[in-house]
PDB file of C-alpha atoms in Angstrom:
ATOM      1  CA  MET A1489     107.154 117.467  89.859  1.00  0.00           C
ATOM      2  CA  LYS A1490     108.100 115.376  92.282  1.00  0.00           C
ATOM      3  CA  CYS A1491     105.400 111.960  92.921  1.00  0.00           C
ATOM      4  CA  ARG A1492     105.460 114.064  96.503  1.00  0.00           C
ATOM      5  CA  GLU A1493     103.870 116.626  95.216  1.00  0.00           C
ATOM      6  CA  LEU A1494     101.114 115.104  93.181  1.00  0.00           C
ATOM      7  CA  ALA A1495      99.998 112.593  95.590  1.00  0.00           C
ATOM      8  CA  GLU A1496      98.894 115.929  96.985  1.00  0.00           C
ATOM      9  CA  PHE A1497      97.246 117.623  94.208  1.00  0.00           C
ATOM     10  CA  LEU A1498      96.001 114.136  92.800  1.00  0.00           C
ATOM     11  CA  MET A1499      91.915 115.225  94.504  1.00  0.00           C
ATOM     12  CA  ASP A1500      92.335 118.533  92.826  1.00  0.00           C
ATOM     13  CA  TYR A1501      93.974 117.126  89.331  1.00  0.00           C
ATOM     14  CA  VAL A1502      90.869 114.813  89.701  1.00  0.00           C
ATOM     15  CA  SER A1503      87.864 117.011  90.052  1.00  0.00           C
ATOM     16  CA  GLY A1504      89.511 119.449  87.291  1.00  0.00           C
ATOM     17  CA  GLU A1505      90.617 122.163  90.084  1.00  0.00           C
ATOM     18  CA  LEU A1506      94.139 121.671  89.576  1.00  0.00           C
ATOM     19  CA  PRO A1507      95.184 125.004  87.659  1.00  0.00           C
ATOM     20  CA  GLN A1508      96.809 125.070  84.339  1.00  0.00           C
ATOM     21  CA  GLU A1509     100.249 125.311  84.783  1.00  0.00           C
ATOM     22  CA  SER A1510     100.399 123.408  87.321  1.00  0.00           C
ATOM     23  CA  ARG A1511      97.941 119.992  85.518  1.00  0.00           C
ATOM     24  CA  VAL A1512     101.164 120.467  82.843  1.00  0.00           C
ATOM     25  CA  HIS A1513     103.487 119.547  85.110  1.00  0.00           C
ATOM     26  CA  PHE A1514     101.149 116.835  86.236  1.00  0.00           C
ATOM     27  CA  GLU A1515     100.716 115.356  83.265  1.00  0.00           C
ATOM     28  CA  PHE A1516     104.234 115.153  82.547  1.00  0.00           C
ATOM     29  CA  HIS A1517     104.937 113.903  86.006  1.00  0.00           C
ATOM     30  CA  LEU A1518     102.162 111.060  85.369  1.00  0.00           C
ATOM     31  CA  SER A1519     102.928 110.409  81.503  1.00  0.00           C
ATOM     32  CA  LYS A1520     106.636 109.315  83.117  1.00  0.00           C
ATOM     33  CA  CYS A1521     106.227 107.314  86.008  1.00  0.00           C
ATOM     34  CA  LYS A1522     104.039 103.935  86.392  1.00  0.00           C
ATOM     35  CA  ASN A1523     103.976 104.430  89.914  1.00  0.00           C
ATOM     36  CA  CYS A1524     101.785 107.953  90.875  1.00  0.00           C
ATOM     37  CA  HIS A1525      99.215 106.469  87.064  1.00  0.00           C
ATOM     38  CA  GLU A1526      98.889 103.512  89.371  1.00  0.00           C
ATOM     39  CA  TYR A1527      98.166 105.363  92.194  1.00  0.00           C
ATOM     40  CA  LEU A1528      96.014 108.197  90.651  1.00  0.00           C
ATOM     41  CA  VAL A1529      94.236 105.149  89.001  1.00  0.00           C
ATOM     42  CA  GLN A1530      93.323 103.143  92.548  1.00  0.00           C
ATOM     43  CA  TYR A1531      91.748 106.673  93.991  1.00  0.00           C
ATOM     44  CA  GLU A1532      90.021 107.163  91.443  1.00  0.00           C
ATOM     45  CA  ILE A1533      88.601 103.615  92.262  1.00  0.00           C
ATOM     46  CA  THR A1534      88.983 103.640  95.719  1.00  0.00           C
ATOM     47  CA  VAL A1535      86.065 106.558  95.474  1.00  0.00           C
ATOM     48  CA  LYS A1536      83.877 104.618  92.758  1.00  0.00           C
ATOM     49  CA  ALA A1537      84.035 101.912  95.206  1.00  0.00           C
ATOM     50  CA  GLY A1538      82.782 103.955  98.412  1.00  0.00           C
ATOM     51  CA  LYS A1539      80.254 105.407  96.484  1.00  0.00           C
ATOM     52  CA  ILE A1540      79.165 101.682  94.474  1.00  0.00           C
ATOM     53  CA  ALA A1541      78.510  99.975  97.997  1.00  0.00           C
ATOM     54  CA  CYS A1542      77.308 102.241  99.800  1.00  0.00           C
ATOM     55  CA  ASP A1543      74.057 102.855  97.226  1.00  0.00           C
ATOM     56  CA  GLU A1544      71.455 101.674  98.474  1.00  0.00           C
ATOM     57  CA  LEU A1545      69.377 100.401  95.902  1.00  0.00           C
ATOM     58  CA  SER A1546      72.738  97.730  95.604  1.00  0.00           C
ATOM     59  CA  ASP A1547      72.204  96.657  99.263  1.00  0.00           C
ATOM     60  CA  GLU A1548      70.029  98.689 101.561  1.00  0.00           C
ATOM     61  CA  LEU A1549      66.991  99.051 100.145  1.00  0.00           C
ATOM     62  CA  PRO A1550      64.996 101.629 101.011  1.00  0.00           C
ATOM     63  CA  ASP A1551      61.955  99.370 102.716  1.00  0.00           C
ATOM     64  CA  ASN A1552      64.277  97.945 105.935  1.00  0.00           C
ATOM     65  CA  MET A1553      63.512 100.224 108.137  1.00  0.00           C
ATOM     66  CA  PRO A1554      62.356  98.364 110.938  1.00  0.00           C
ATOM     67  CA  ASP A1555      58.484  97.586 112.424  1.00  0.00           C
ATOM     68  CA  ASP A1556      59.047  98.230 116.457  1.00  0.00           C
ATOM     69  CA  LEU A1557      61.290 101.546 114.603  1.00  0.00           C
ATOM     70  CA  VAL A1558      58.153 102.964 112.581  1.00  0.00           C
ATOM     71  CA  ARG A1559      55.933 102.537 115.791  1.00  0.00           C
ATOM     72  CA  ALA A1560      59.081 104.018 118.605  1.00  0.00           C
ATOM     73  CA  VAL A1561      58.406 106.764 116.200  1.00  0.00           C
ATOM     74  CA  LEU A1562      55.083 107.431 115.681  1.00  0.00           C
ATOM     75  CA  ALA A1563      54.506 106.957 119.857  1.00  0.00           C
ATOM     76  CA  ALA A1564      57.365 109.251 120.033  1.00  0.00           C
ATOM     77  CA  ARG A1565      55.562 112.093 117.595  1.00  0.00           C
ATOM     78  CA  LYS A1566      52.043 111.865 120.191  1.00  0.00           C
ATOM     79  CA  ALA A1567      54.477 111.538 123.413  1.00  0.00           C
TER      80      ALA A1567
ATOM     81  CA  MET B 306      48.056  99.998 109.603  1.00  0.00           C
ATOM     82  CA  ALA B 307      47.182 102.553 107.700  1.00  0.00           C
ATOM     83  CA  SER B 308      43.769 103.246 107.209  1.00  0.00           C
ATOM     84  CA  SER B 309      43.737 105.089 104.059  1.00  0.00           C
ATOM     85  CA  THR B 310      44.788 104.743 100.720  1.00  0.00           C
ATOM     86  CA  PRO B 311      48.518 105.611 100.422  1.00  0.00           C
ATOM     87  CA  VAL B 312      49.049 108.135  98.099  1.00  0.00           C
ATOM     88  CA  ASP B 313      51.909 108.847  95.332  1.00  0.00           C
ATOM     89  CA  ASP B 314      51.008 112.206  95.526  1.00  0.00           C
ATOM     90  CA  GLU B 315      53.880 114.551  97.723  1.00  0.00           C
ATOM     91  CA  ALA B 316      51.854 117.188  97.408  1.00  0.00           C
ATOM     92  CA  THR B 317      48.705 115.724  98.543  1.00  0.00           C
ATOM     93  CA  LEU B 318      51.054 113.948 101.572  1.00  0.00           C
ATOM     94  CA  ILE B 319      52.284 116.888 102.283  1.00  0.00           C
ATOM     95  CA  ALA B 320      48.875 118.941 103.180  1.00  0.00           C
ATOM     96  CA  GLN B 321      47.593 115.441 104.452  1.00  0.00           C
ATOM     97  CA  LEU B 322      50.711 115.716 107.092  1.00  0.00           C
ATOM     98  CA  ARG B 323      49.775 119.267 107.803  1.00  0.00           C
ATOM     99  CA  ALA B 324      46.774 118.127 108.590  1.00  0.00           C
ATOM    100  CA  GLY B 325      48.470 115.805 111.064  1.00  0.00           C
ATOM    101  CA  ASP B 326      46.532 112.802 109.412  1.00  0.00           C
ATOM    102  CA  GLU B 327      48.108 109.838 112.035  1.00  0.00           C
ATOM    103  CA  ALA B 328      48.440 107.679 108.255  1.00  0.00           C
ATOM    104  CA  ALA B 329      50.276 110.356 106.636  1.00  0.00           C
ATOM    105  CA  PHE B 330      52.564 109.926 109.144  1.00  0.00           C
ATOM    106  CA  GLU B 331      53.405 106.571 109.099  1.00  0.00           C
ATOM    107  CA  GLN B 332      53.776 106.107 105.334  1.00  0.00           C
ATOM    108  CA  VAL B 333      56.463 108.834 105.408  1.00  0.00           C
ATOM    109  CA  VAL B 334      58.495 106.837 108.136  1.00  0.00           C
ATOM    110  CA  ARG B 335      57.445 103.706 106.309  1.00  0.00           C
ATOM    111  CA  LEU B 336      58.613 105.109 102.751  1.00  0.00           C
ATOM    112  CA  TYR B 337      61.610 106.952 103.959  1.00  0.00           C
ATOM    113  CA  GLY B 338      62.297 105.412 106.657  1.00  0.00           C
ATOM    114  CA  GLY B 339      64.793 102.748 105.623  1.00  0.00           C
ATOM    115  CA  ARG B 340      66.965 105.309 103.567  1.00  0.00           C
ATOM    116  CA  LEU B 341      67.239 107.648 106.289  1.00  0.00           C
ATOM    117  CA  LEU B 342      68.426 104.663 108.393  1.00  0.00           C
ATOM    118  CA  ALA B 343      70.584 103.410 106.160  1.00  0.00           C
ATOM    119  CA  VAL B 344      72.655 107.575 106.097  1.00  0.00           C
ATOM    120  CA  ALA B 345      72.582 107.486 109.875  1.00  0.00           C
ATOM    121  CA  ARG B 346      74.768 104.127 110.255  1.00  0.00           C
ATOM    122  CA  ARG B 347      77.253 105.798 108.137  1.00  0.00           C
ATOM    123  CA  ILE B 348      77.719 108.862 109.151  1.00  0.00           C
ATOM    124  CA  VAL B 349      77.497 107.231 113.006  1.00  0.00           C
ATOM    125  CA  GLY B 350      78.580 103.958 112.264  1.00  0.00           C
ATOM    126  CA  SER B 351      76.730 101.765 114.437  1.00  0.00           C
ATOM    127  CA  ASP B 352      73.316 100.509 114.011  1.00  0.00           C
ATOM    128  CA  GLU B 353      71.518 100.557 117.337  1.00  0.00           C
ATOM    129  CA  GLU B 354      72.871 105.037 117.158  1.00  0.00           C
ATOM    130  CA  ALA B 355      71.140 105.076 114.021  1.00  0.00           C
ATOM    131  CA  ARG B 356      67.902 104.529 114.938  1.00  0.00           C
ATOM    132  CA  ASP B 357      67.768 106.526 117.341  1.00  0.00           C
ATOM    133  CA  VAL B 358      69.235 109.824 114.875  1.00  0.00           C
ATOM    134  CA  VAL B 359      66.226 108.411 112.863  1.00  0.00           C
ATOM    135  CA  GLN B 360      63.833 109.104 115.779  1.00  0.00           C
ATOM    136  CA  ASP B 361      65.123 112.441 116.319  1.00  0.00           C
ATOM    137  CA  ALA B 362      65.569 113.058 112.235  1.00  0.00           C
ATOM    138  CA  PHE B 363      61.893 112.228 112.250  1.00  0.00           C
ATOM    139  CA  LEU B 364      60.731 114.215 115.242  1.00  0.00           C
ATOM    140  CA  ASN B 365      62.453 117.154 114.045  1.00  0.00           C
ATOM    141  CA  ALA B 366      60.673 117.222 110.162  1.00  0.00           C
ATOM    142  CA  PHE B 367      57.432 116.293 112.053  1.00  0.00           C
ATOM    143  CA  LYS B 368      58.127 119.569 114.655  1.00  0.00           C
ATOM    144  CA  SER B 369      59.168 121.981 111.173  1.00  0.00           C
ATOM    145  CA  PHE B 370      57.004 120.886 108.034  1.00  0.00           C
ATOM    146  CA  ASP B 371      56.246 124.401 108.267  1.00  0.00           C
ATOM    147  CA  ARG B 372      59.501 125.401 107.042  1.00  0.00           C
ATOM    148  CA  PHE B 373      58.711 122.731 104.556  1.00  0.00           C
ATOM    149  CA  GLU B 374      59.604 124.397 100.858  1.00  0.00           C
ATOM    150  CA  GLY B 375      56.930 123.238  98.605  1.00  0.00           C
ATOM    151  CA  ASN B 376      59.954 122.934  95.591  1.00  0.00           C
ATOM    152  CA  ALA B 377      62.252 121.254  97.336  1.00  0.00           C
ATOM    153  CA  LYS B 378      61.837 117.563  97.256  1.00  0.00           C
ATOM    154  CA  LEU B 379      60.403 115.384 100.294  1.00  0.00           C
ATOM    155  CA  SER B 380      62.974 112.941 100.539  1.00  0.00           C
ATOM    156  CA  THR B 381      65.874 115.708  99.468  1.00  0.00           C
ATOM    157  CA  TRP B 382      64.694 117.512 102.731  1.00  0.00           C
ATOM    158  CA  LEU B 383      64.025 114.559 105.320  1.00  0.00           C
ATOM    159  CA  HIS B 384      67.867 113.544 104.132  1.00  0.00           C
ATOM    160  CA  ARG B 385      69.357 117.139 105.332  1.00  0.00           C
ATOM    161  CA  ILE B 386      67.501 116.553 108.326  1.00  0.00           C
ATOM    162  CA  ALA B 387      68.619 112.806 108.959  1.00  0.00           C
ATOM    163  CA  VAL B 388      72.563 114.077 107.527  1.00  0.00           C
ATOM    164  CA  ASN B 389      72.038 117.380 110.870  1.00  0.00           C
ATOM    165  CA  ALA B 390      70.938 115.180 113.488  1.00  0.00           C
ATOM    166  CA  ALA B 391      73.786 112.121 113.203  1.00  0.00           C
ATOM    167  CA  LEU B 392      76.176 114.913 113.439  1.00  0.00           C
ATOM    168  CA  MET B 393      74.430 116.193 116.473  1.00  0.00           C
ATOM    169  CA  LYS B 394      74.702 112.670 117.623  1.00  0.00           C
ATOM    170  CA  LEU B 395      78.490 112.130 117.342  1.00  0.00           C
ATOM    171  CA  ARG B 396      79.122 115.919 118.530  1.00  0.00           C
ATOM    172  CA  THR B 397      77.191 114.590 122.319  1.00  0.00           C
ATOM    173  CA  ARG B 398      78.730 111.435 122.207  1.00  0.00           C
ATOM    174  CA  LYS B 399      82.149 110.639 123.743  1.00  0.00           C
ATOM    175  CA  ARG B 400      84.992 111.471 122.018  1.00  0.00           C
ATOM    176  CA  LYS B 401      86.966 108.156 122.182  1.00  0.00           C
ATOM    177  CA  PRO B 402      91.018 108.987 121.245  1.00  0.00           C
ATOM    178  CA  GLU B 403      91.016 109.027 117.540  1.00  0.00           C
ATOM    179  CA  GLN B 404      93.411 106.327 116.077  1.00  0.00           C
ATOM    180  CA  SER B 405      96.181 108.384 113.443  1.00  0.00           C
ATOM    181  CA  ILE B 406      95.651 108.339 110.238  1.00  0.00           C
ATOM    182  CA  GLU B 407      98.849 108.435 109.422  1.00  0.00           C
ATOM    183  CA  THR B 408     100.054 105.316 108.762  1.00  0.00           C
ATOM    184  CA  LEU B 409      96.882 104.649 106.149  1.00  0.00           C
ATOM    185  CA  LEU B 410      99.110 107.785 104.132  1.00  0.00           C
ATOM    186  CA  PRO B 411     101.609 107.093 101.064  1.00  0.00           C
ATOM    187  CA  SER B 412     104.661 107.340 102.659  1.00  0.00           C
ATOM    188  CA  PHE B 413     107.493 109.250 100.180  1.00  0.00           C
ATOM    189  CA  LEU B 414     111.463 109.239 100.309  1.00  0.00           C
ATOM    190  CA  ASP B 415     114.369 111.704 100.746  1.00  0.00           C
ATOM    191  CA  ASP B 416     113.799 111.656  96.649  1.00  0.00           C
ATOM    192  CA  GLY B 417     109.976 112.156  96.826  1.00  0.00           C
ATOM    193  CA  HIS B 418     109.393 109.317  95.237  1.00  0.00           C
ATOM    194  CA  HIS B 419     106.688 106.698  96.867  1.00  0.00           C
ATOM    195  CA  GLU B 420     108.108 104.127  99.335  1.00  0.00           C
ATOM    196  CA  GLU B 421     105.862 101.551  97.843  1.00  0.00           C
ATOM    197  CA  ARG B 422     105.177 100.101  94.630  1.00  0.00           C
ATOM    198  CA  PHE B 423     101.753 100.142  94.470  1.00  0.00           C
ATOM    199  CA  LYS B 424     100.611  96.498  92.369  1.00  0.00           C
ATOM    200  CA  SER B 425      97.729  97.337  90.178  1.00  0.00           C
ATOM    201  CA  TRP B 426      93.753  96.794  90.493  1.00  0.00           C
ATOM    202  CA  ASP B 427      93.549  94.358  87.381  1.00  0.00           C
ATOM    203  CA  GLU B 428      89.974  93.684  87.701  1.00  0.00           C
ATOM    204  CA  PRO B 429      87.446  96.394  86.750  1.00  0.00           C
ATOM    205  CA  ILE B 430      85.119  98.702  89.360  1.00  0.00           C
ATOM    206  CA  ASP B 431      82.414  97.671  88.226  1.00  0.00           C
ATOM    207  CA  LYS B 432      83.251  93.735  88.725  1.00  0.00           C
ATOM    208  CA  ILE B 433      84.917  93.704  91.705  1.00  0.00           C
ATOM    209  CA  MET B 434      81.732  96.032  92.303  1.00  0.00           C
ATOM    210  CA  GLU B 435      79.278  93.221  91.515  1.00  0.00           C
ATOM    211  CA  ARG B 436      80.006  90.896  94.851  1.00  0.00           C
ATOM    212  CA  LYS B 437      78.599  92.182  97.668  1.00  0.00           C
ATOM    213  CA  GLU B 438      80.807  90.467  99.564  1.00  0.00           C
ATOM    214  CA  THR B 439      82.800  92.918  98.335  1.00  0.00           C
ATOM    215  CA  ARG B 440      80.316  95.611  98.709  1.00  0.00           C
ATOM    216  CA  GLU B 441      80.779  94.961 102.608  1.00  0.00           C
ATOM    217  CA  LEU B 442      84.182  95.005 102.137  1.00  0.00           C
ATOM    218  CA  VAL B 443      84.312  98.520 101.228  1.00  0.00           C
ATOM    219  CA  ARG B 444      81.552  99.795 104.091  1.00  0.00           C
ATOM    220  CA  ARG B 445      83.563  97.801 106.994  1.00  0.00           C
ATOM    221  CA  GLN B 446      86.799  99.797 105.593  1.00  0.00           C
ATOM    222  CA  ILE B 447      84.652 102.772 105.779  1.00  0.00           C
ATOM    223  CA  ASP B 448      83.984 102.523 108.633  1.00  0.00           C
ATOM    224  CA  ALA B 449      87.290 101.688 110.061  1.00  0.00           C
ATOM    225  CA  LEU B 450      88.023 104.890 108.889  1.00  0.00           C
ATOM    226  CA  PRO B 451      89.065 107.482 112.368  1.00  0.00           C
ATOM    227  CA  GLU B 452      86.003 108.939 112.814  1.00  0.00           C
ATOM    228  CA  SER B 453      86.873 112.859 111.372  1.00  0.00           C
ATOM    229  CA  TYR B 454      87.755 111.253 108.045  1.00  0.00           C
ATOM    230  CA  ARG B 455      84.636 109.188 107.527  1.00  0.00           C
ATOM    231  CA  THR B 456      82.450 112.166 108.283  1.00  0.00           C
ATOM    232  CA  VAL B 457      83.555 114.127 105.492  1.00  0.00           C
ATOM    233  CA  LEU B 458      84.043 110.962 103.382  1.00  0.00           C
ATOM    234  CA  VAL B 459      81.009 110.152 103.879  1.00  0.00           C
ATOM    235  CA  LEU B 460      78.987 113.263 103.494  1.00  0.00           C
ATOM    236  CA  ARG B 461      81.303 114.288  99.852  1.00  0.00           C
ATOM    237  CA  ASP B 462      81.528 111.269  98.717  1.00  0.00           C
ATOM    238  CA  ILE B 463      78.765 109.063  99.230  1.00  0.00           C
ATOM    239  CA  GLU B 464      75.577 111.706 100.196  1.00  0.00           C
ATOM    240  CA  GLY B 465      76.867 114.150  97.425  1.00  0.00           C
ATOM    241  CA  LEU B 466      76.921 117.319 100.068  1.00  0.00           C
ATOM    242  CA  ASP B 467      79.451 119.841  98.354  1.00  0.00           C
ATOM    243  CA  THR B 468      83.097 120.909 100.414  1.00  0.00           C
ATOM    244  CA  GLU B 469      81.154 124.544 101.125  1.00  0.00           C
ATOM    245  CA  GLU B 470      77.867 122.477 102.690  1.00  0.00           C
ATOM    246  CA  THR B 471      80.388 119.652 104.439  1.00  0.00           C
ATOM    247  CA  ALA B 472      82.613 122.570 106.142  1.00  0.00           C
ATOM    248  CA  ASN B 473      78.987 124.326 106.992  1.00  0.00           C
ATOM    249  CA  MET B 474      77.782 121.537 109.211  1.00  0.00           C
ATOM    250  CA  LEU B 475      81.241 120.440 111.088  1.00  0.00           C
ATOM    251  CA  GLY B 476      82.098 123.683 111.472  1.00  0.00           C
ATOM    252  CA  LEU B 477      85.462 122.829 109.122  1.00  0.00           C
ATOM    253  CA  SER B 478      87.594 126.089 106.716  1.00  0.00           C
ATOM    254  CA  VAL B 479      86.539 124.885 103.562  1.00  0.00           C
ATOM    255  CA  ASN B 480      90.500 123.807 103.096  1.00  0.00           C
ATOM    256  CA  ALA B 481      90.308 121.595 106.108  1.00  0.00           C
ATOM    257  CA  THR B 482      87.445 119.613 104.600  1.00  0.00           C
ATOM    258  CA  LYS B 483      89.023 118.954 101.211  1.00  0.00           C
ATOM    259  CA  ILE B 484      92.118 117.597 102.982  1.00  0.00           C
ATOM    260  CA  ARG B 485      90.410 115.465 105.807  1.00  0.00           C
ATOM    261  CA  LEU B 486      88.833 114.567 102.482  1.00  0.00           C
ATOM    262  CA  HIS B 487      91.470 113.755 100.162  1.00  0.00           C
ATOM    263  CA  ARG B 488      93.164 112.204 103.945  1.00  0.00           C
ATOM    264  CA  ALA B 489      90.361 110.101 103.790  1.00  0.00           C
ATOM    265  CA  ARG B 490      90.282 108.419 100.497  1.00  0.00           C
ATOM    266  CA  GLN B 491      94.070 107.793 100.060  1.00  0.00           C
ATOM    267  CA  ALA B 492      93.581 106.535 103.733  1.00  0.00           C
ATOM    268  CA  LEU B 493      90.372 103.886 102.886  1.00  0.00           C
ATOM    269  CA  ARG B 494      92.690 103.162  99.068  1.00  0.00           C
ATOM    270  CA  SER B 495      95.440 101.766 101.796  1.00  0.00           C
ATOM    271  CA  LEU B 496      92.915  99.824 103.275  1.00  0.00           C
ATOM    272  CA  LEU B 497      91.109  98.448 100.375  1.00  0.00           C
ATOM    273  CA  SER B 498      94.533  97.373  98.406  1.00  0.00           C
ATOM    274  CA  PRO B 499      95.636  94.443 100.496  1.00  0.00           C
ATOM    275  CA  HIS B 500      91.198  92.945  99.619  1.00  0.00           C
ATOM    276  CA  PHE B 501      91.863  94.988  96.171  1.00  0.00           C
ATOM    277  CA  ARG B 502      95.272  93.037  94.569  1.00  0.00           C
ATOM    278  CA  SER B 503      94.658  89.825  96.103  1.00  0.00           C
ATOM    279  CA  ALA B 504      90.734  89.543  94.409  1.00  0.00           C
ATOM    280  CA  ALA B 505      92.651  90.420  91.169  1.00  0.00           C
ATOM    281  CA  SER B 506      94.862  87.929  91.157  1.00  0.00           C
TER     282      SER B 506
END
């Protein structure tokens, strides 16, 4: 398996969907190739970073509904 | 302002909504509006349109309370309605020509090796993400993804829909959805890389 294929199979590997045989090749390449190992690590961090950044509890509090929008919604319901 | 005491029992709240209780409607809008606004904002990518989406979502929800099943959670149900309203907004708006994602994907030499040598991101993820400015940066980079990729990434990785639901909502095949998600993640990695590297130095 080349770096190119490894990059292609990355998502299936991370989600545990890569079939056993491909996984063996994948992990063998990974054990030899530092660059692909780093790429895998960064790919996983990227997914986590997106989740954390958009976690509503971190910044975007659930109660930040602007008052004028509340009024607009309620007015539209009656319209 | 709400004229009656807010209720924390969801079943009571839903009964009041079905009865057309004005205070209950206001309570729902205040309680869940902020969250729906954030969801809409992530999908449509602009504050202005997110407001329209939230309004549409609540109106759709209020019209269809009869179809709300008691065993679902109100928050989950509203979330789904907001996602649908946001996708509808995307479909109706004028399509801007989409920027290509190719330059953000890894490139390879003829022998199949990566062209780029990846410099490590040394700092642990939890530590990097503790900083508010990093969280803002990540959100901005998600917004910077080409729309058809951003949408898949947001639905799958952030809103937590599974591949099949995402595919259905976007009218894509499961396979196309997977490919887009993978490319979106790779592109986001490229966008984050200069920042995460420098944060580690």
